């Protein structure tokens, strides 16, 4: 605890901790680094300083503020949970771990962290950092010797929580994992628990837990269409299934990406294909764009010839997928701008705004062509 007081990182949600601020930070920090979360947390708290403002906001605005942080289901669950809290009309946030756990998006770890840090409840909070520290600390304990199951870790951690400072204790263990006791580097000689730590004393910390095989990176090829009419862009609403599908034409292999980016407005886009030379060639050639303009925007050959087209390429990573993106910009001449979209296309020509939240990938595509557009 002394070590934590002297060395804990100055994080914005620790400045003047509140139950609500702790909740938001814990949800944002799931599967995301502290450095990435800080600016999002600050923006989010400035716009939604309490659960009432969060519950009253439209989902599109929350997604818009969350855009770029990834794992958008977290934002949707946070919003749903805020509405549940306000609808229940109890006048405040849940008052114990069990109640927190009943909210969408709040699992075993998050409920433990929120209840111990925000409410002082004597419960453990075992995230990946704490899991690593405890596995090393007790590595030759009869319970901890094997691969500890989550329930066993939870039990081990709950025996250690300091009853008079449960939140600080949990934070201190997690902070050790985030700083001195990382997966690929340890500083045991500076660690406050070295004299008790089995792995530290045996100098085998880096072998525990055994490293997991990383998921192999998958190279994906995909193209997106930025169709412009003056300053408006063709955007498809959340949940749209419109795709610029090439599979029938060129028999390409597809990658499965179902469920990603749900909740955002998108651009017309091809499915994700496993990158091959053949796929790259097809996506770099404007033929498929022309076919789509004819089939889905009902443009005639003369109208298509009058469109200005240009392409840009860039890389983008989503989980273990490495995307080779092509963004095709198609400028439809002003006098054709009343194009009638083919039946079934749910899109609209719009100027992107907070009412039409777009994913980071779409933002990147648009920024290639228009500086500061979103
Ligand atoms: S002594 Fe080393 S292995 Fe043990 S908790 Fe500290 S940093 Fe981690």
CSV table of N, CA, C and O in Angstrom, one decimal, residues 57-163:
chain,number,residue,atom,x,y,z
A,57,UNK,N,-29.1,11.1,-23.3
A,57,UNK,CA,-28.5,11.3,-24.6
A,57,UNK,C,-28.9,10.2,-25.6
A,57,UNK,O,-29.2,9.1,-25.3
A,58,UNK,N,-29.0,10.6,-26.9
A,58,UNK,CA,-29.3,9.6,-27.9
A,58,UNK,C,-28.1,8.6,-28.1
A,58,UNK,O,-26.9,9.1,-27.9
A,59,UNK,N,-28.3,7.4,-28.4
A,59,UNK,CA,-27.2,6.5,-28.6
A,59,UNK,C,-26.2,6.9,-29.6
A,59,UNK,O,-25.0,6.7,-29.5
A,60,UNK,N,-26.7,7.6,-30.7
A,60,UNK,CA,-25.8,8.0,-31.7
A,60,UNK,C,-24.7,9.0,-31.2
A,60,UNK,O,-23.6,9.0,-31.6
A,61,UNK,N,-25.1,9.8,-30.2
A,61,UNK,CA,-24.1,10.8,-29.7
A,61,UNK,C,-23.1,10.0,-28.8
A,61,UNK,O,-21.9,10.4,-28.9
A,62,UNK,N,-23.5,9.0,-28.1
A,62,UNK,CA,-22.6,8.2,-27.3
A,62,UNK,C,-21.6,7.5,-28.2
A,62,UNK,O,-20.4,7.5,-28.0
A,63,UNK,N,-22.1,6.9,-29.3
A,63,UNK,CA,-21.2,6.2,-30.2
A,63,UNK,C,-20.3,7.1,-30.9
A,63,UNK,O,-19.1,6.8,-31.2
A,64,UNK,N,-20.8,8.3,-31.2
A,64,UNK,CA,-19.9,9.3,-31.8
A,64,UNK,C,-18.7,9.7,-30.9
A,64,UNK,O,-17.6,9.8,-31.4
A,65,UNK,N,-19.0,9.9,-29.6
A,65,UNK,CA,-17.9,10.2,-28.7
A,65,UNK,C,-17.0,9.0,-28.5
A,65,UNK,O,-15.8,9.1,-28.2
A,66,UNK,N,-17.5,7.8,-28.7
A,66,UNK,CA,-16.7,6.6,-28.4
A,66,UNK,C,-16.0,6.2,-29.7
A,66,UNK,O,-15.1,5.3,-29.6
A,67,UNK,N,-16.3,6.8,-30.8
A,67,UNK,CA,-15.7,6.4,-32.1
A,67,UNK,C,-14.2,6.4,-32.0
A,67,UNK,O,-13.6,7.4,-31.7
A,68,UNK,N,-13.6,5.3,-32.3
A,68,UNK,CA,-12.1,5.2,-32.3
A,68,UNK,C,-11.6,4.3,-31.1
A,68,UNK,O,-10.5,3.8,-31.1
A,69,UNK,N,-12.5,4.2,-30.1
A,69,UNK,CA,-12.0,3.4,-28.9
A,69,UNK,C,-12.3,1.9,-29.1
A,69,UNK,O,-11.7,1.1,-28.4
A,70,UNK,N,-13.1,1.6,-30.1
A,70,UNK,CA,-13.4,0.2,-30.4
A,70,UNK,C,-14.3,-0.5,-29.4
A,70,UNK,O,-14.7,0.1,-28.4
A,71,UNK,N,-14.6,-1.8,-29.7
A,71,UNK,CA,-15.5,-2.6,-28.9
A,71,UNK,C,-16.7,-1.8,-28.5
A,71,UNK,O,-17.0,-1.6,-27.3
A,72,UNK,N,-17.5,-1.5,-29.5
A,72,UNK,CA,-18.6,-0.5,-29.3
A,72,UNK,C,-19.7,-1.1,-28.5
A,72,UNK,O,-20.6,-0.3,-28.0
A,73,UNK,N,-19.8,-2.4,-28.3
A,73,UNK,CA,-20.8,-3.0,-27.5
A,73,UNK,C,-20.7,-2.4,-26.1
A,73,UNK,O,-21.7,-2.2,-25.4
A,74,UNK,N,-19.5,-2.1,-25.7
A,74,UNK,CA,-19.4,-1.5,-24.3
A,74,UNK,C,-20.1,-0.2,-24.2
A,74,UNK,O,-20.8,0.1,-23.2
A,75,UNK,N,-20.0,0.7,-25.2
A,75,UNK,CA,-20.7,2.0,-25.2
A,75,UNK,C,-22.2,1.7,-25.1
A,75,UNK,O,-23.0,2.4,-24.4
A,76,UNK,N,-22.7,0.8,-26.0
A,76,UNK,CA,-24.2,0.6,-26.0
A,76,UNK,C,-24.7,0.0,-24.7
A,76,UNK,O,-25.7,0.4,-24.2
A,77,UNK,N,-23.9,-0.9,-24.1
A,77,UNK,CA,-24.3,-1.4,-22.8
A,77,UNK,C,-24.2,-0.4,-21.7
A,77,UNK,O,-25.1,-0.3,-20.8
A,78,UNK,N,-23.2,0.5,-21.7
A,78,UNK,CA,-23.1,1.6,-20.7
A,78,UNK,C,-24.4,2.5,-20.8
A,78,UNK,O,-25.0,2.8,-19.8
A,79,UNK,N,-24.8,2.8,-22.0
A,79,UNK,CA,-25.9,3.6,-22.2
A,79,UNK,C,-27.2,2.9,-21.8
A,79,UNK,O,-28.0,3.5,-21.0
A,80,UNK,N,-27.3,1.6,-22.1
A,80,UNK,CA,-28.5,0.8,-21.7
A,80,UNK,C,-28.6,0.8,-20.1
A,80,UNK,O,-29.6,1.0,-19.5
A,81,UNK,N,-27.4,0.6,-19.5
A,81,UNK,CA,-27.3,0.5,-18.1
A,81,UNK,C,-27.7,1.8,-17.4
A,81,UNK,O,-28.5,1.9,-16.5
A,82,UNK,N,-27.3,2.9,-18.0
A,82,UNK,CA,-27.6,4.3,-17.5
A,82,UNK,C,-29.1,4.5,-17.5
A,82,UNK,O,-29.7,5.0,-16.6
A,83,UNK,N,-29.7,4.0,-18.6
A,83,UNK,CA,-31.2,4.2,-18.8
A,83,UNK,C,-31.9,3.3,-17.8
A,83,UNK,O,-32.9,3.7,-17.2
A,84,UNK,N,-31.4,2.1,-17.5
A,84,UNK,CA,-32.0,1.2,-16.5
A,84,UNK,C,-32.0,1.9,-15.1
A,84,UNK,O,-32.9,1.9,-14.4
A,85,UNK,N,-30.8,2.4,-14.8
A,85,UNK,CA,-30.6,3.1,-13.5
A,85,UNK,C,-31.6,4.2,-13.3
A,85,UNK,O,-32.3,4.3,-12.3
A,86,UNK,N,-31.7,5.0,-14.4
A,86,UNK,CA,-32.6,6.2,-14.3
A,86,UNK,C,-34.0,5.8,-14.3
A,86,UNK,O,-34.9,6.3,-13.5
A,87,UNK,N,-34.4,4.8,-15.1
A,87,UNK,CA,-35.8,4.3,-15.2
A,87,UNK,C,-36.2,3.7,-13.9
A,87,UNK,O,-37.4,3.8,-13.5
A,88,UNK,N,-35.3,3.1,-13.2
A,88,UNK,CA,-35.7,2.4,-11.9
A,88,UNK,C,-36.0,3.5,-10.9
A,88,UNK,O,-36.6,3.2,-9.8
A,89,UNK,N,-35.5,4.7,-11.2
A,89,UNK,CA,-35.9,5.9,-10.3
A,89,UNK,C,-35.5,5.8,-8.9
A,89,UNK,O,-36.2,6.4,-8.0
A,90,UNK,N,-34.4,5.1,-8.6
A,90,UNK,CA,-34.0,5.1,-7.2
A,90,UNK,C,-33.2,6.3,-6.8
A,90,UNK,O,-32.8,6.4,-5.6
A,91,UNK,N,-33.0,7.1,-7.7
A,91,UNK,CA,-32.3,8.4,-7.4
A,91,UNK,C,-30.8,8.3,-7.3
A,91,UNK,O,-30.1,9.2,-6.9
A,92,UNK,N,-30.2,7.1,-7.6
A,92,UNK,CA,-28.8,7.0,-7.5
A,92,UNK,C,-28.3,5.8,-8.1
A,92,UNK,O,-29.1,4.9,-8.6
A,93,UNK,N,-27.0,5.6,-8.1
A,93,UNK,CA,-26.3,4.4,-8.7
A,93,UNK,C,-26.5,3.2,-7.8
A,93,UNK,O,-26.7,3.4,-6.6
A,94,UNK,N,-26.3,2.0,-8.3
A,94,UNK,CA,-26.3,0.8,-7.4
A,94,UNK,C,-25.4,0.9,-6.2
A,94,UNK,O,-24.4,1.6,-6.3
A,95,UNK,N,-25.8,0.3,-5.1
A,95,UNK,CA,-25.0,0.5,-3.9
A,95,UNK,C,-24.3,-0.7,-3.4
A,95,UNK,O,-23.7,-0.8,-2.4
A,96,UNK,N,-24.2,-1.8,-4.2
A,96,UNK,CA,-23.4,-3.0,-3.9
A,96,UNK,C,-23.0,-3.7,-5.2
A,96,UNK,O,-23.6,-3.5,-6.2
A,97,UNK,N,-22.0,-4.6,-5.0
A,97,UNK,CA,-21.5,-5.3,-6.2
A,97,UNK,C,-22.6,-6.1,-6.9
A,97,UNK,O,-22.7,-6.1,-8.1
A,98,UNK,N,-23.5,-6.7,-6.1
A,98,UNK,CA,-24.5,-7.6,-6.7
A,98,UNK,C,-25.4,-6.7,-7.6
A,98,UNK,O,-25.8,-7.2,-8.7
A,99,UNK,N,-25.8,-5.5,-7.2
A,99,UNK,CA,-26.6,-4.7,-8.0
A,99,UNK,C,-25.9,-4.2,-9.3
A,99,UNK,O,-26.5,-4.1,-10.3
A,100,UNK,N,-24.6,-3.9,-9.1
A,100,UNK,CA,-23.8,-3.5,-10.3
A,100,UNK,C,-23.8,-4.6,-11.3
A,100,UNK,O,-23.9,-4.4,-12.5
A,101,UNK,N,-23.6,-5.9,-10.8
A,101,UNK,CA,-23.5,-7.0,-11.7
A,101,UNK,C,-24.8,-7.2,-12.5
A,101,UNK,O,-24.8,-7.9,-13.5
A,102,UNK,N,-25.9,-6.7,-12.0
A,102,UNK,CA,-27.2,-6.9,-12.7
A,102,UNK,C,-27.3,-6.0,-13.9
A,102,UNK,O,-28.2,-6.1,-14.7
A,103,UNK,N,-26.3,-5.0,-14.1
A,103,UNK,CA,-26.4,-4.1,-15.2
A,103,UNK,C,-25.7,-4.6,-16.4
A,103,UNK,O,-24.7,-5.3,-16.3
A,104,UNK,N,-26.2,-4.3,-17.6
A,104,UNK,CA,-25.5,-4.8,-18.8
A,104,UNK,C,-24.1,-4.3,-18.9
A,104,UNK,O,-23.8,-3.1,-18.6
A,105,UNK,N,-23.2,-5.2,-19.3
A,105,UNK,CA,-21.8,-4.8,-19.5
A,105,UNK,C,-21.0,-4.8,-18.3
A,105,UNK,O,-19.8,-4.5,-18.3
A,106,UNK,N,-21.5,-5.1,-17.1
A,106,UNK,CA,-20.8,-5.1,-15.9
A,106,UNK,C,-20.6,-6.5,-15.4
A,106,UNK,O,-21.5,-7.1,-14.9
A,107,UNK,N,-19.4,-7.1,-15.6
A,107,UNK,CA,-19.2,-8.5,-15.3
A,107,UNK,C,-18.5,-8.6,-13.9
A,107,UNK,O,-18.5,-7.7,-13.1
A,108,UNK,N,-17.9,-9.8,-13.7
A,108,UNK,CA,-17.3,-10.1,-12.4
A,108,UNK,C,-16.2,-9.1,-12.1
A,108,UNK,O,-16.2,-8.5,-11.0
A,109,UNK,N,-15.3,-8.9,-13.0
A,109,UNK,CA,-14.2,-7.9,-12.7
A,109,UNK,C,-14.7,-6.5,-12.5
A,109,UNK,O,-14.4,-5.9,-11.5
A,110,UNK,N,-15.5,-6.0,-13.5
A,110,UNK,CA,-15.9,-4.6,-13.4
A,110,UNK,C,-16.7,-4.3,-12.1
A,110,UNK,O,-16.5,-3.3,-11.4
A,111,UNK,N,-17.6,-5.3,-11.8
A,111,UNK,CA,-18.4,-5.1,-10.6
A,111,UNK,C,-17.5,-5.0,-9.3
A,111,UNK,O,-17.8,-4.2,-8.4
A,112,UNK,N,-16.5,-5.9,-9.3
A,112,UNK,CA,-15.6,-5.9,-8.2
A,112,UNK,C,-14.8,-4.6,-8.1
A,112,UNK,O,-14.6,-4.0,-7.0
A,113,UNK,N,-14.3,-4.1,-9.2
A,113,UNK,CA,-13.6,-2.9,-9.2
A,113,UNK,C,-14.4,-1.7,-8.8
A,113,UNK,O,-14.1,-0.9,-8.0
A,114,UNK,N,-15.6,-1.6,-9.4
A,114,UNK,CA,-16.5,-0.4,-9.1
A,114,UNK,C,-16.9,-0.5,-7.6
A,114,UNK,O,-16.9,0.6,-6.9
A,115,UNK,N,-17.3,-1.6,-7.1
A,115,UNK,CA,-17.8,-1.7,-5.8
A,115,UNK,C,-16.7,-1.5,-4.7
A,115,UNK,O,-16.9,-0.8,-3.7
A,116,UNK,N,-15.5,-2.0,-5.0
A,116,UNK,CA,-14.4,-1.8,-4.0
A,116,UNK,C,-13.9,-0.4,-4.1
A,116,UNK,O,-13.7,0.3,-3.1
A,117,UNK,N,-13.7,0.1,-5.3
A,117,UNK,CA,-13.1,1.5,-5.5
A,117,UNK,C,-14.1,2.6,-5.2
A,117,UNK,O,-13.8,3.5,-4.4
A,118,UNK,N,-15.3,2.4,-5.7
A,118,UNK,CA,-16.3,3.5,-5.6
A,118,UNK,C,-17.1,3.4,-4.3
A,118,UNK,O,-17.7,4.4,-3.9
A,119,UNK,N,-17.3,2.2,-3.8
A,119,UNK,CA,-18.2,2.0,-2.6
A,119,UNK,C,-17.5,1.5,-1.4
A,119,UNK,O,-18.1,1.4,-0.3
A,120,UNK,N,-16.2,1.1,-1.5
A,120,UNK,CA,-15.5,0.6,-0.3
A,120,UNK,C,-16.0,-0.8,0.1
A,120,UNK,O,-15.8,-1.2,1.2
A,121,UNK,N,-16.6,-1.5,-0.8
A,121,UNK,CA,-17.1,-2.9,-0.5
A,121,UNK,C,-15.9,-3.9,-0.5
A,121,UNK,O,-15.0,-3.7,-1.4
A,122,UNK,N,-15.8,-4.8,0.4
A,122,UNK,CA,-14.7,-5.7,0.5
A,122,UNK,C,-14.8,-6.8,-0.4
A,122,UNK,O,-15.3,-7.9,-0.1
A,123,UNK,N,-14.5,-6.6,-1.7
A,123,UNK,CA,-14.6,-7.6,-2.7
A,123,UNK,C,-13.3,-7.5,-3.6
A,123,UNK,O,-12.8,-6.4,-3.7
A,124,UNK,N,-12.9,-8.6,-4.2
A,124,UNK,CA,-11.7,-8.5,-5.1
A,124,UNK,C,-12.1,-8.0,-6.5
A,124,UNK,O,-13.2,-7.9,-6.9
A,125,UNK,N,-11.0,-7.6,-7.2
A,125,UNK,CA,-11.2,-7.1,-8.6
A,125,UNK,C,-10.0,-7.7,-9.3
A,125,UNK,O,-8.9,-7.2,-9.2
A,126,UNK,N,-10.3,-8.8,-10.1
A,126,UNK,CA,-9.2,-9.5,-10.7
A,126,UNK,C,-9.2,-9.2,-12.3
A,126,UNK,O,-10.0,-9.9,-13.0
A,127,UNK,N,-8.4,-8.3,-12.7
A,127,UNK,CA,-8.3,-8.1,-14.2
A,127,UNK,C,-7.0,-8.9,-14.6
A,127,UNK,O,-6.4,-9.6,-13.9
A,128,UNK,N,-6.6,-8.7,-15.9
A,128,UNK,CA,-5.5,-9.4,-16.4
A,128,UNK,C,-4.2,-9.1,-15.7
A,128,UNK,O,-3.4,-10.0,-15.4
A,129,UNK,N,-4.1,-7.8,-15.2
A,129,UNK,CA,-2.9,-7.5,-14.5
A,129,UNK,C,-2.8,-8.2,-13.1
A,129,UNK,O,-1.8,-8.7,-12.7
A,130,UNK,N,-4.0,-8.1,-12.4
A,130,UNK,CA,-4.0,-8.8,-11.1
A,130,UNK,C,-3.8,-10.3,-11.2
A,130,UNK,O,-3.1,-10.9,-10.4
A,131,UNK,N,-4.4,-10.8,-12.3
A,131,UNK,CA,-4.3,-12.3,-12.5
A,131,UNK,C,-2.8,-12.7,-12.7
A,131,UNK,O,-2.3,-13.6,-12.1
A,132,UNK,N,-2.1,-11.9,-13.4
A,132,UNK,CA,-0.6,-12.1,-13.7
A,132,UNK,C,0.1,-12.0,-12.3
A,132,UNK,O,1.0,-12.9,-12.0
A,133,UNK,N,-0.1,-10.9,-11.6
A,133,UNK,CA,0.6,-10.7,-10.3
A,133,UNK,C,0.4,-11.9,-9.4
A,133,UNK,O,1.3,-12.5,-8.8
A,134,UNK,N,-0.9,-12.2,-9.2
A,134,UNK,CA,-1.3,-13.3,-8.3
A,134,UNK,C,-0.7,-14.7,-8.7
A,134,UNK,O,-0.2,-15.4,-7.9
A,135,UNK,N,-0.7,-14.9,-10.0
A,135,UNK,CA,-0.2,-16.2,-10.5
A,135,UNK,C,1.3,-16.3,-10.2
A,135,UNK,O,1.8,-17.3,-9.9
A,136,UNK,N,2.0,-15.2,-10.3
A,136,UNK,CA,3.4,-15.2,-10.0
A,136,UNK,C,3.7,-15.2,-8.5
A,136,UNK,O,4.6,-16.0,-8.0
A,137,UNK,N,2.9,-14.4,-7.8
A,137,UNK,CA,3.1,-14.3,-6.3
A,137,UNK,C,2.9,-15.7,-5.7
A,137,UNK,O,3.7,-16.1,-4.8
A,138,UNK,N,2.0,-16.5,-6.1
A,138,UNK,CA,1.6,-17.8,-5.5
A,138,UNK,C,1.9,-18.9,-6.4
A,138,UNK,O,1.3,-20.0,-6.3
A,139,UNK,N,2.9,-18.8,-7.3
A,139,UNK,CA,2.9,-19.8,-8.3
A,139,UNK,C,3.2,-21.2,-7.9
A,139,UNK,O,2.7,-22.2,-8.6
A,140,UNK,N,3.8,-21.5,-6.7
A,140,UNK,CA,3.9,-22.9,-6.3
A,140,UNK,C,3.0,-23.3,-5.2
A,140,UNK,O,3.2,-24.3,-4.6
A,141,UNK,N,2.0,-22.4,-5.0
A,141,UNK,CA,1.0,-22.7,-4.0
A,141,UNK,C,0.2,-23.9,-4.6
A,141,UNK,O,0.0,-24.0,-5.8
A,142,UNK,N,-0.3,-24.9,-3.7
A,142,UNK,CA,-1.0,-26.0,-4.3
A,142,UNK,C,-2.2,-25.6,-5.2
A,142,UNK,O,-2.5,-26.2,-6.2
A,143,UNK,N,-2.8,-24.5,-4.8
A,143,UNK,CA,-4.0,-24.0,-5.7
A,143,UNK,C,-3.4,-23.4,-6.9
A,143,UNK,O,-3.9,-23.6,-8.0
A,144,UNK,N,-2.4,-22.6,-6.7
A,144,UNK,CA,-2.0,-21.7,-7.9
A,144,UNK,C,-1.0,-22.4,-8.8
A,144,UNK,O,-0.7,-21.9,-9.8
A,145,UNK,N,-0.6,-23.6,-8.4
A,145,UNK,CA,0.5,-24.3,-9.2
A,145,UNK,C,0.0,-24.5,-10.6
A,145,UNK,O,0.8,-24.3,-11.6
A,146,UNK,N,-1.2,-24.9,-10.8
A,146,UNK,CA,-1.7,-25.2,-12.2
A,146,UNK,C,-2.2,-23.9,-12.8
A,146,UNK,O,-1.8,-22.8,-12.4
A,147,UNK,N,-3.0,-24.1,-13.8
A,147,UNK,CA,-3.6,-23.0,-14.4
A,147,UNK,C,-4.8,-22.6,-13.6
A,147,UNK,O,-5.8,-23.3,-13.6
A,148,UNK,N,-4.8,-21.5,-12.9
A,148,UNK,CA,-5.9,-21.2,-12.0
A,148,UNK,C,-7.1,-20.9,-12.8
A,148,UNK,O,-7.1,-20.1,-13.8
A,149,UNK,N,-8.2,-21.4,-12.4
A,149,UNK,CA,-9.5,-21.1,-13.0
A,149,UNK,C,-9.9,-19.7,-12.4
A,149,UNK,O,-9.6,-19.4,-11.3
A,150,UNK,N,-10.8,-19.0,-13.2
A,150,UNK,CA,-11.2,-17.6,-12.7
A,150,UNK,C,-11.8,-17.7,-11.3
A,150,UNK,O,-11.5,-16.8,-10.5
A,151,UNK,N,-12.6,-18.7,-11.0
A,151,UNK,CA,-13.2,-18.7,-9.7
A,151,UNK,C,-12.2,-18.9,-8.6
A,151,UNK,O,-12.3,-18.4,-7.5
A,152,UNK,N,-11.1,-19.7,-8.9
A,152,UNK,CA,-10.0,-19.9,-7.9
A,152,UNK,C,-9.2,-18.7,-7.7
A,152,UNK,O,-8.9,-18.3,-6.5
A,153,UNK,N,-9.0,-18.0,-8.8
A,153,UNK,CA,-8.2,-16.7,-8.6
A,153,UNK,C,-9.1,-15.7,-7.8
A,153,UNK,O,-8.5,-15.0,-7.0
A,154,UNK,N,-10.3,-15.7,-8.1
A,154,UNK,CA,-11.2,-14.8,-7.4
A,154,UNK,C,-11.2,-15.1,-5.9
A,154,UNK,O,-11.1,-14.2,-5.0
A,155,UNK,N,-11.2,-16.4,-5.6
A,155,UNK,CA,-11.2,-16.8,-4.2
A,155,UNK,C,-9.8,-16.4,-3.5
A,155,UNK,O,-9.8,-15.9,-2.4
A,156,UNK,N,-8.7,-16.7,-4.2
A,156,UNK,CA,-7.4,-16.3,-3.7
A,156,UNK,C,-7.3,-14.8,-3.5
A,156,UNK,O,-6.9,-14.3,-2.4
A,157,UNK,N,-7.8,-14.0,-4.5
A,157,UNK,CA,-7.8,-12.6,-4.3
A,157,UNK,C,-8.7,-12.1,-3.2
A,157,UNK,O,-8.3,-11.1,-2.5
A,158,UNK,N,-9.8,-12.7,-3.0
A,158,UNK,CA,-10.7,-12.2,-2.0
A,158,UNK,C,-10.1,-12.4,-0.6
A,158,UNK,O,-10.5,-11.7,0.3
A,159,UNK,N,-9.3,-13.4,-0.4
A,159,UNK,CA,-8.7,-13.6,0.9
A,159,UNK,C,-7.6,-12.6,1.2
A,159,UNK,O,-7.2,-12.4,2.3
A,160,UNK,N,-7.2,-11.9,0.1
A,160,UNK,CA,-6.1,-10.9,0.3
A,160,UNK,C,-6.6,-9.5,0.5
A,160,UNK,O,-5.8,-8.6,1.0
A,161,UNK,N,-7.8,-9.2,0.1
A,161,UNK,CA,-8.3,-7.8,0.1
A,161,UNK,C,-8.2,-7.2,1.5
A,161,UNK,O,-8.7,-7.8,2.5
A,162,UNK,N,-7.7,-6.0,1.6
A,162,UNK,CA,-7.6,-5.3,2.9
A,162,UNK,C,-9.0,-4.8,3.3
A,162,UNK,O,-9.6,-4.0,2.6
A,163,UNK,N,-9.6,-5.2,4.4
A,163,UNK,CA,-10.9,-4.8,4.7
A,163,UNK,C,-11.1,-3.3,4.9
A,163,UNK,O,-12.2,-2.8,4.6
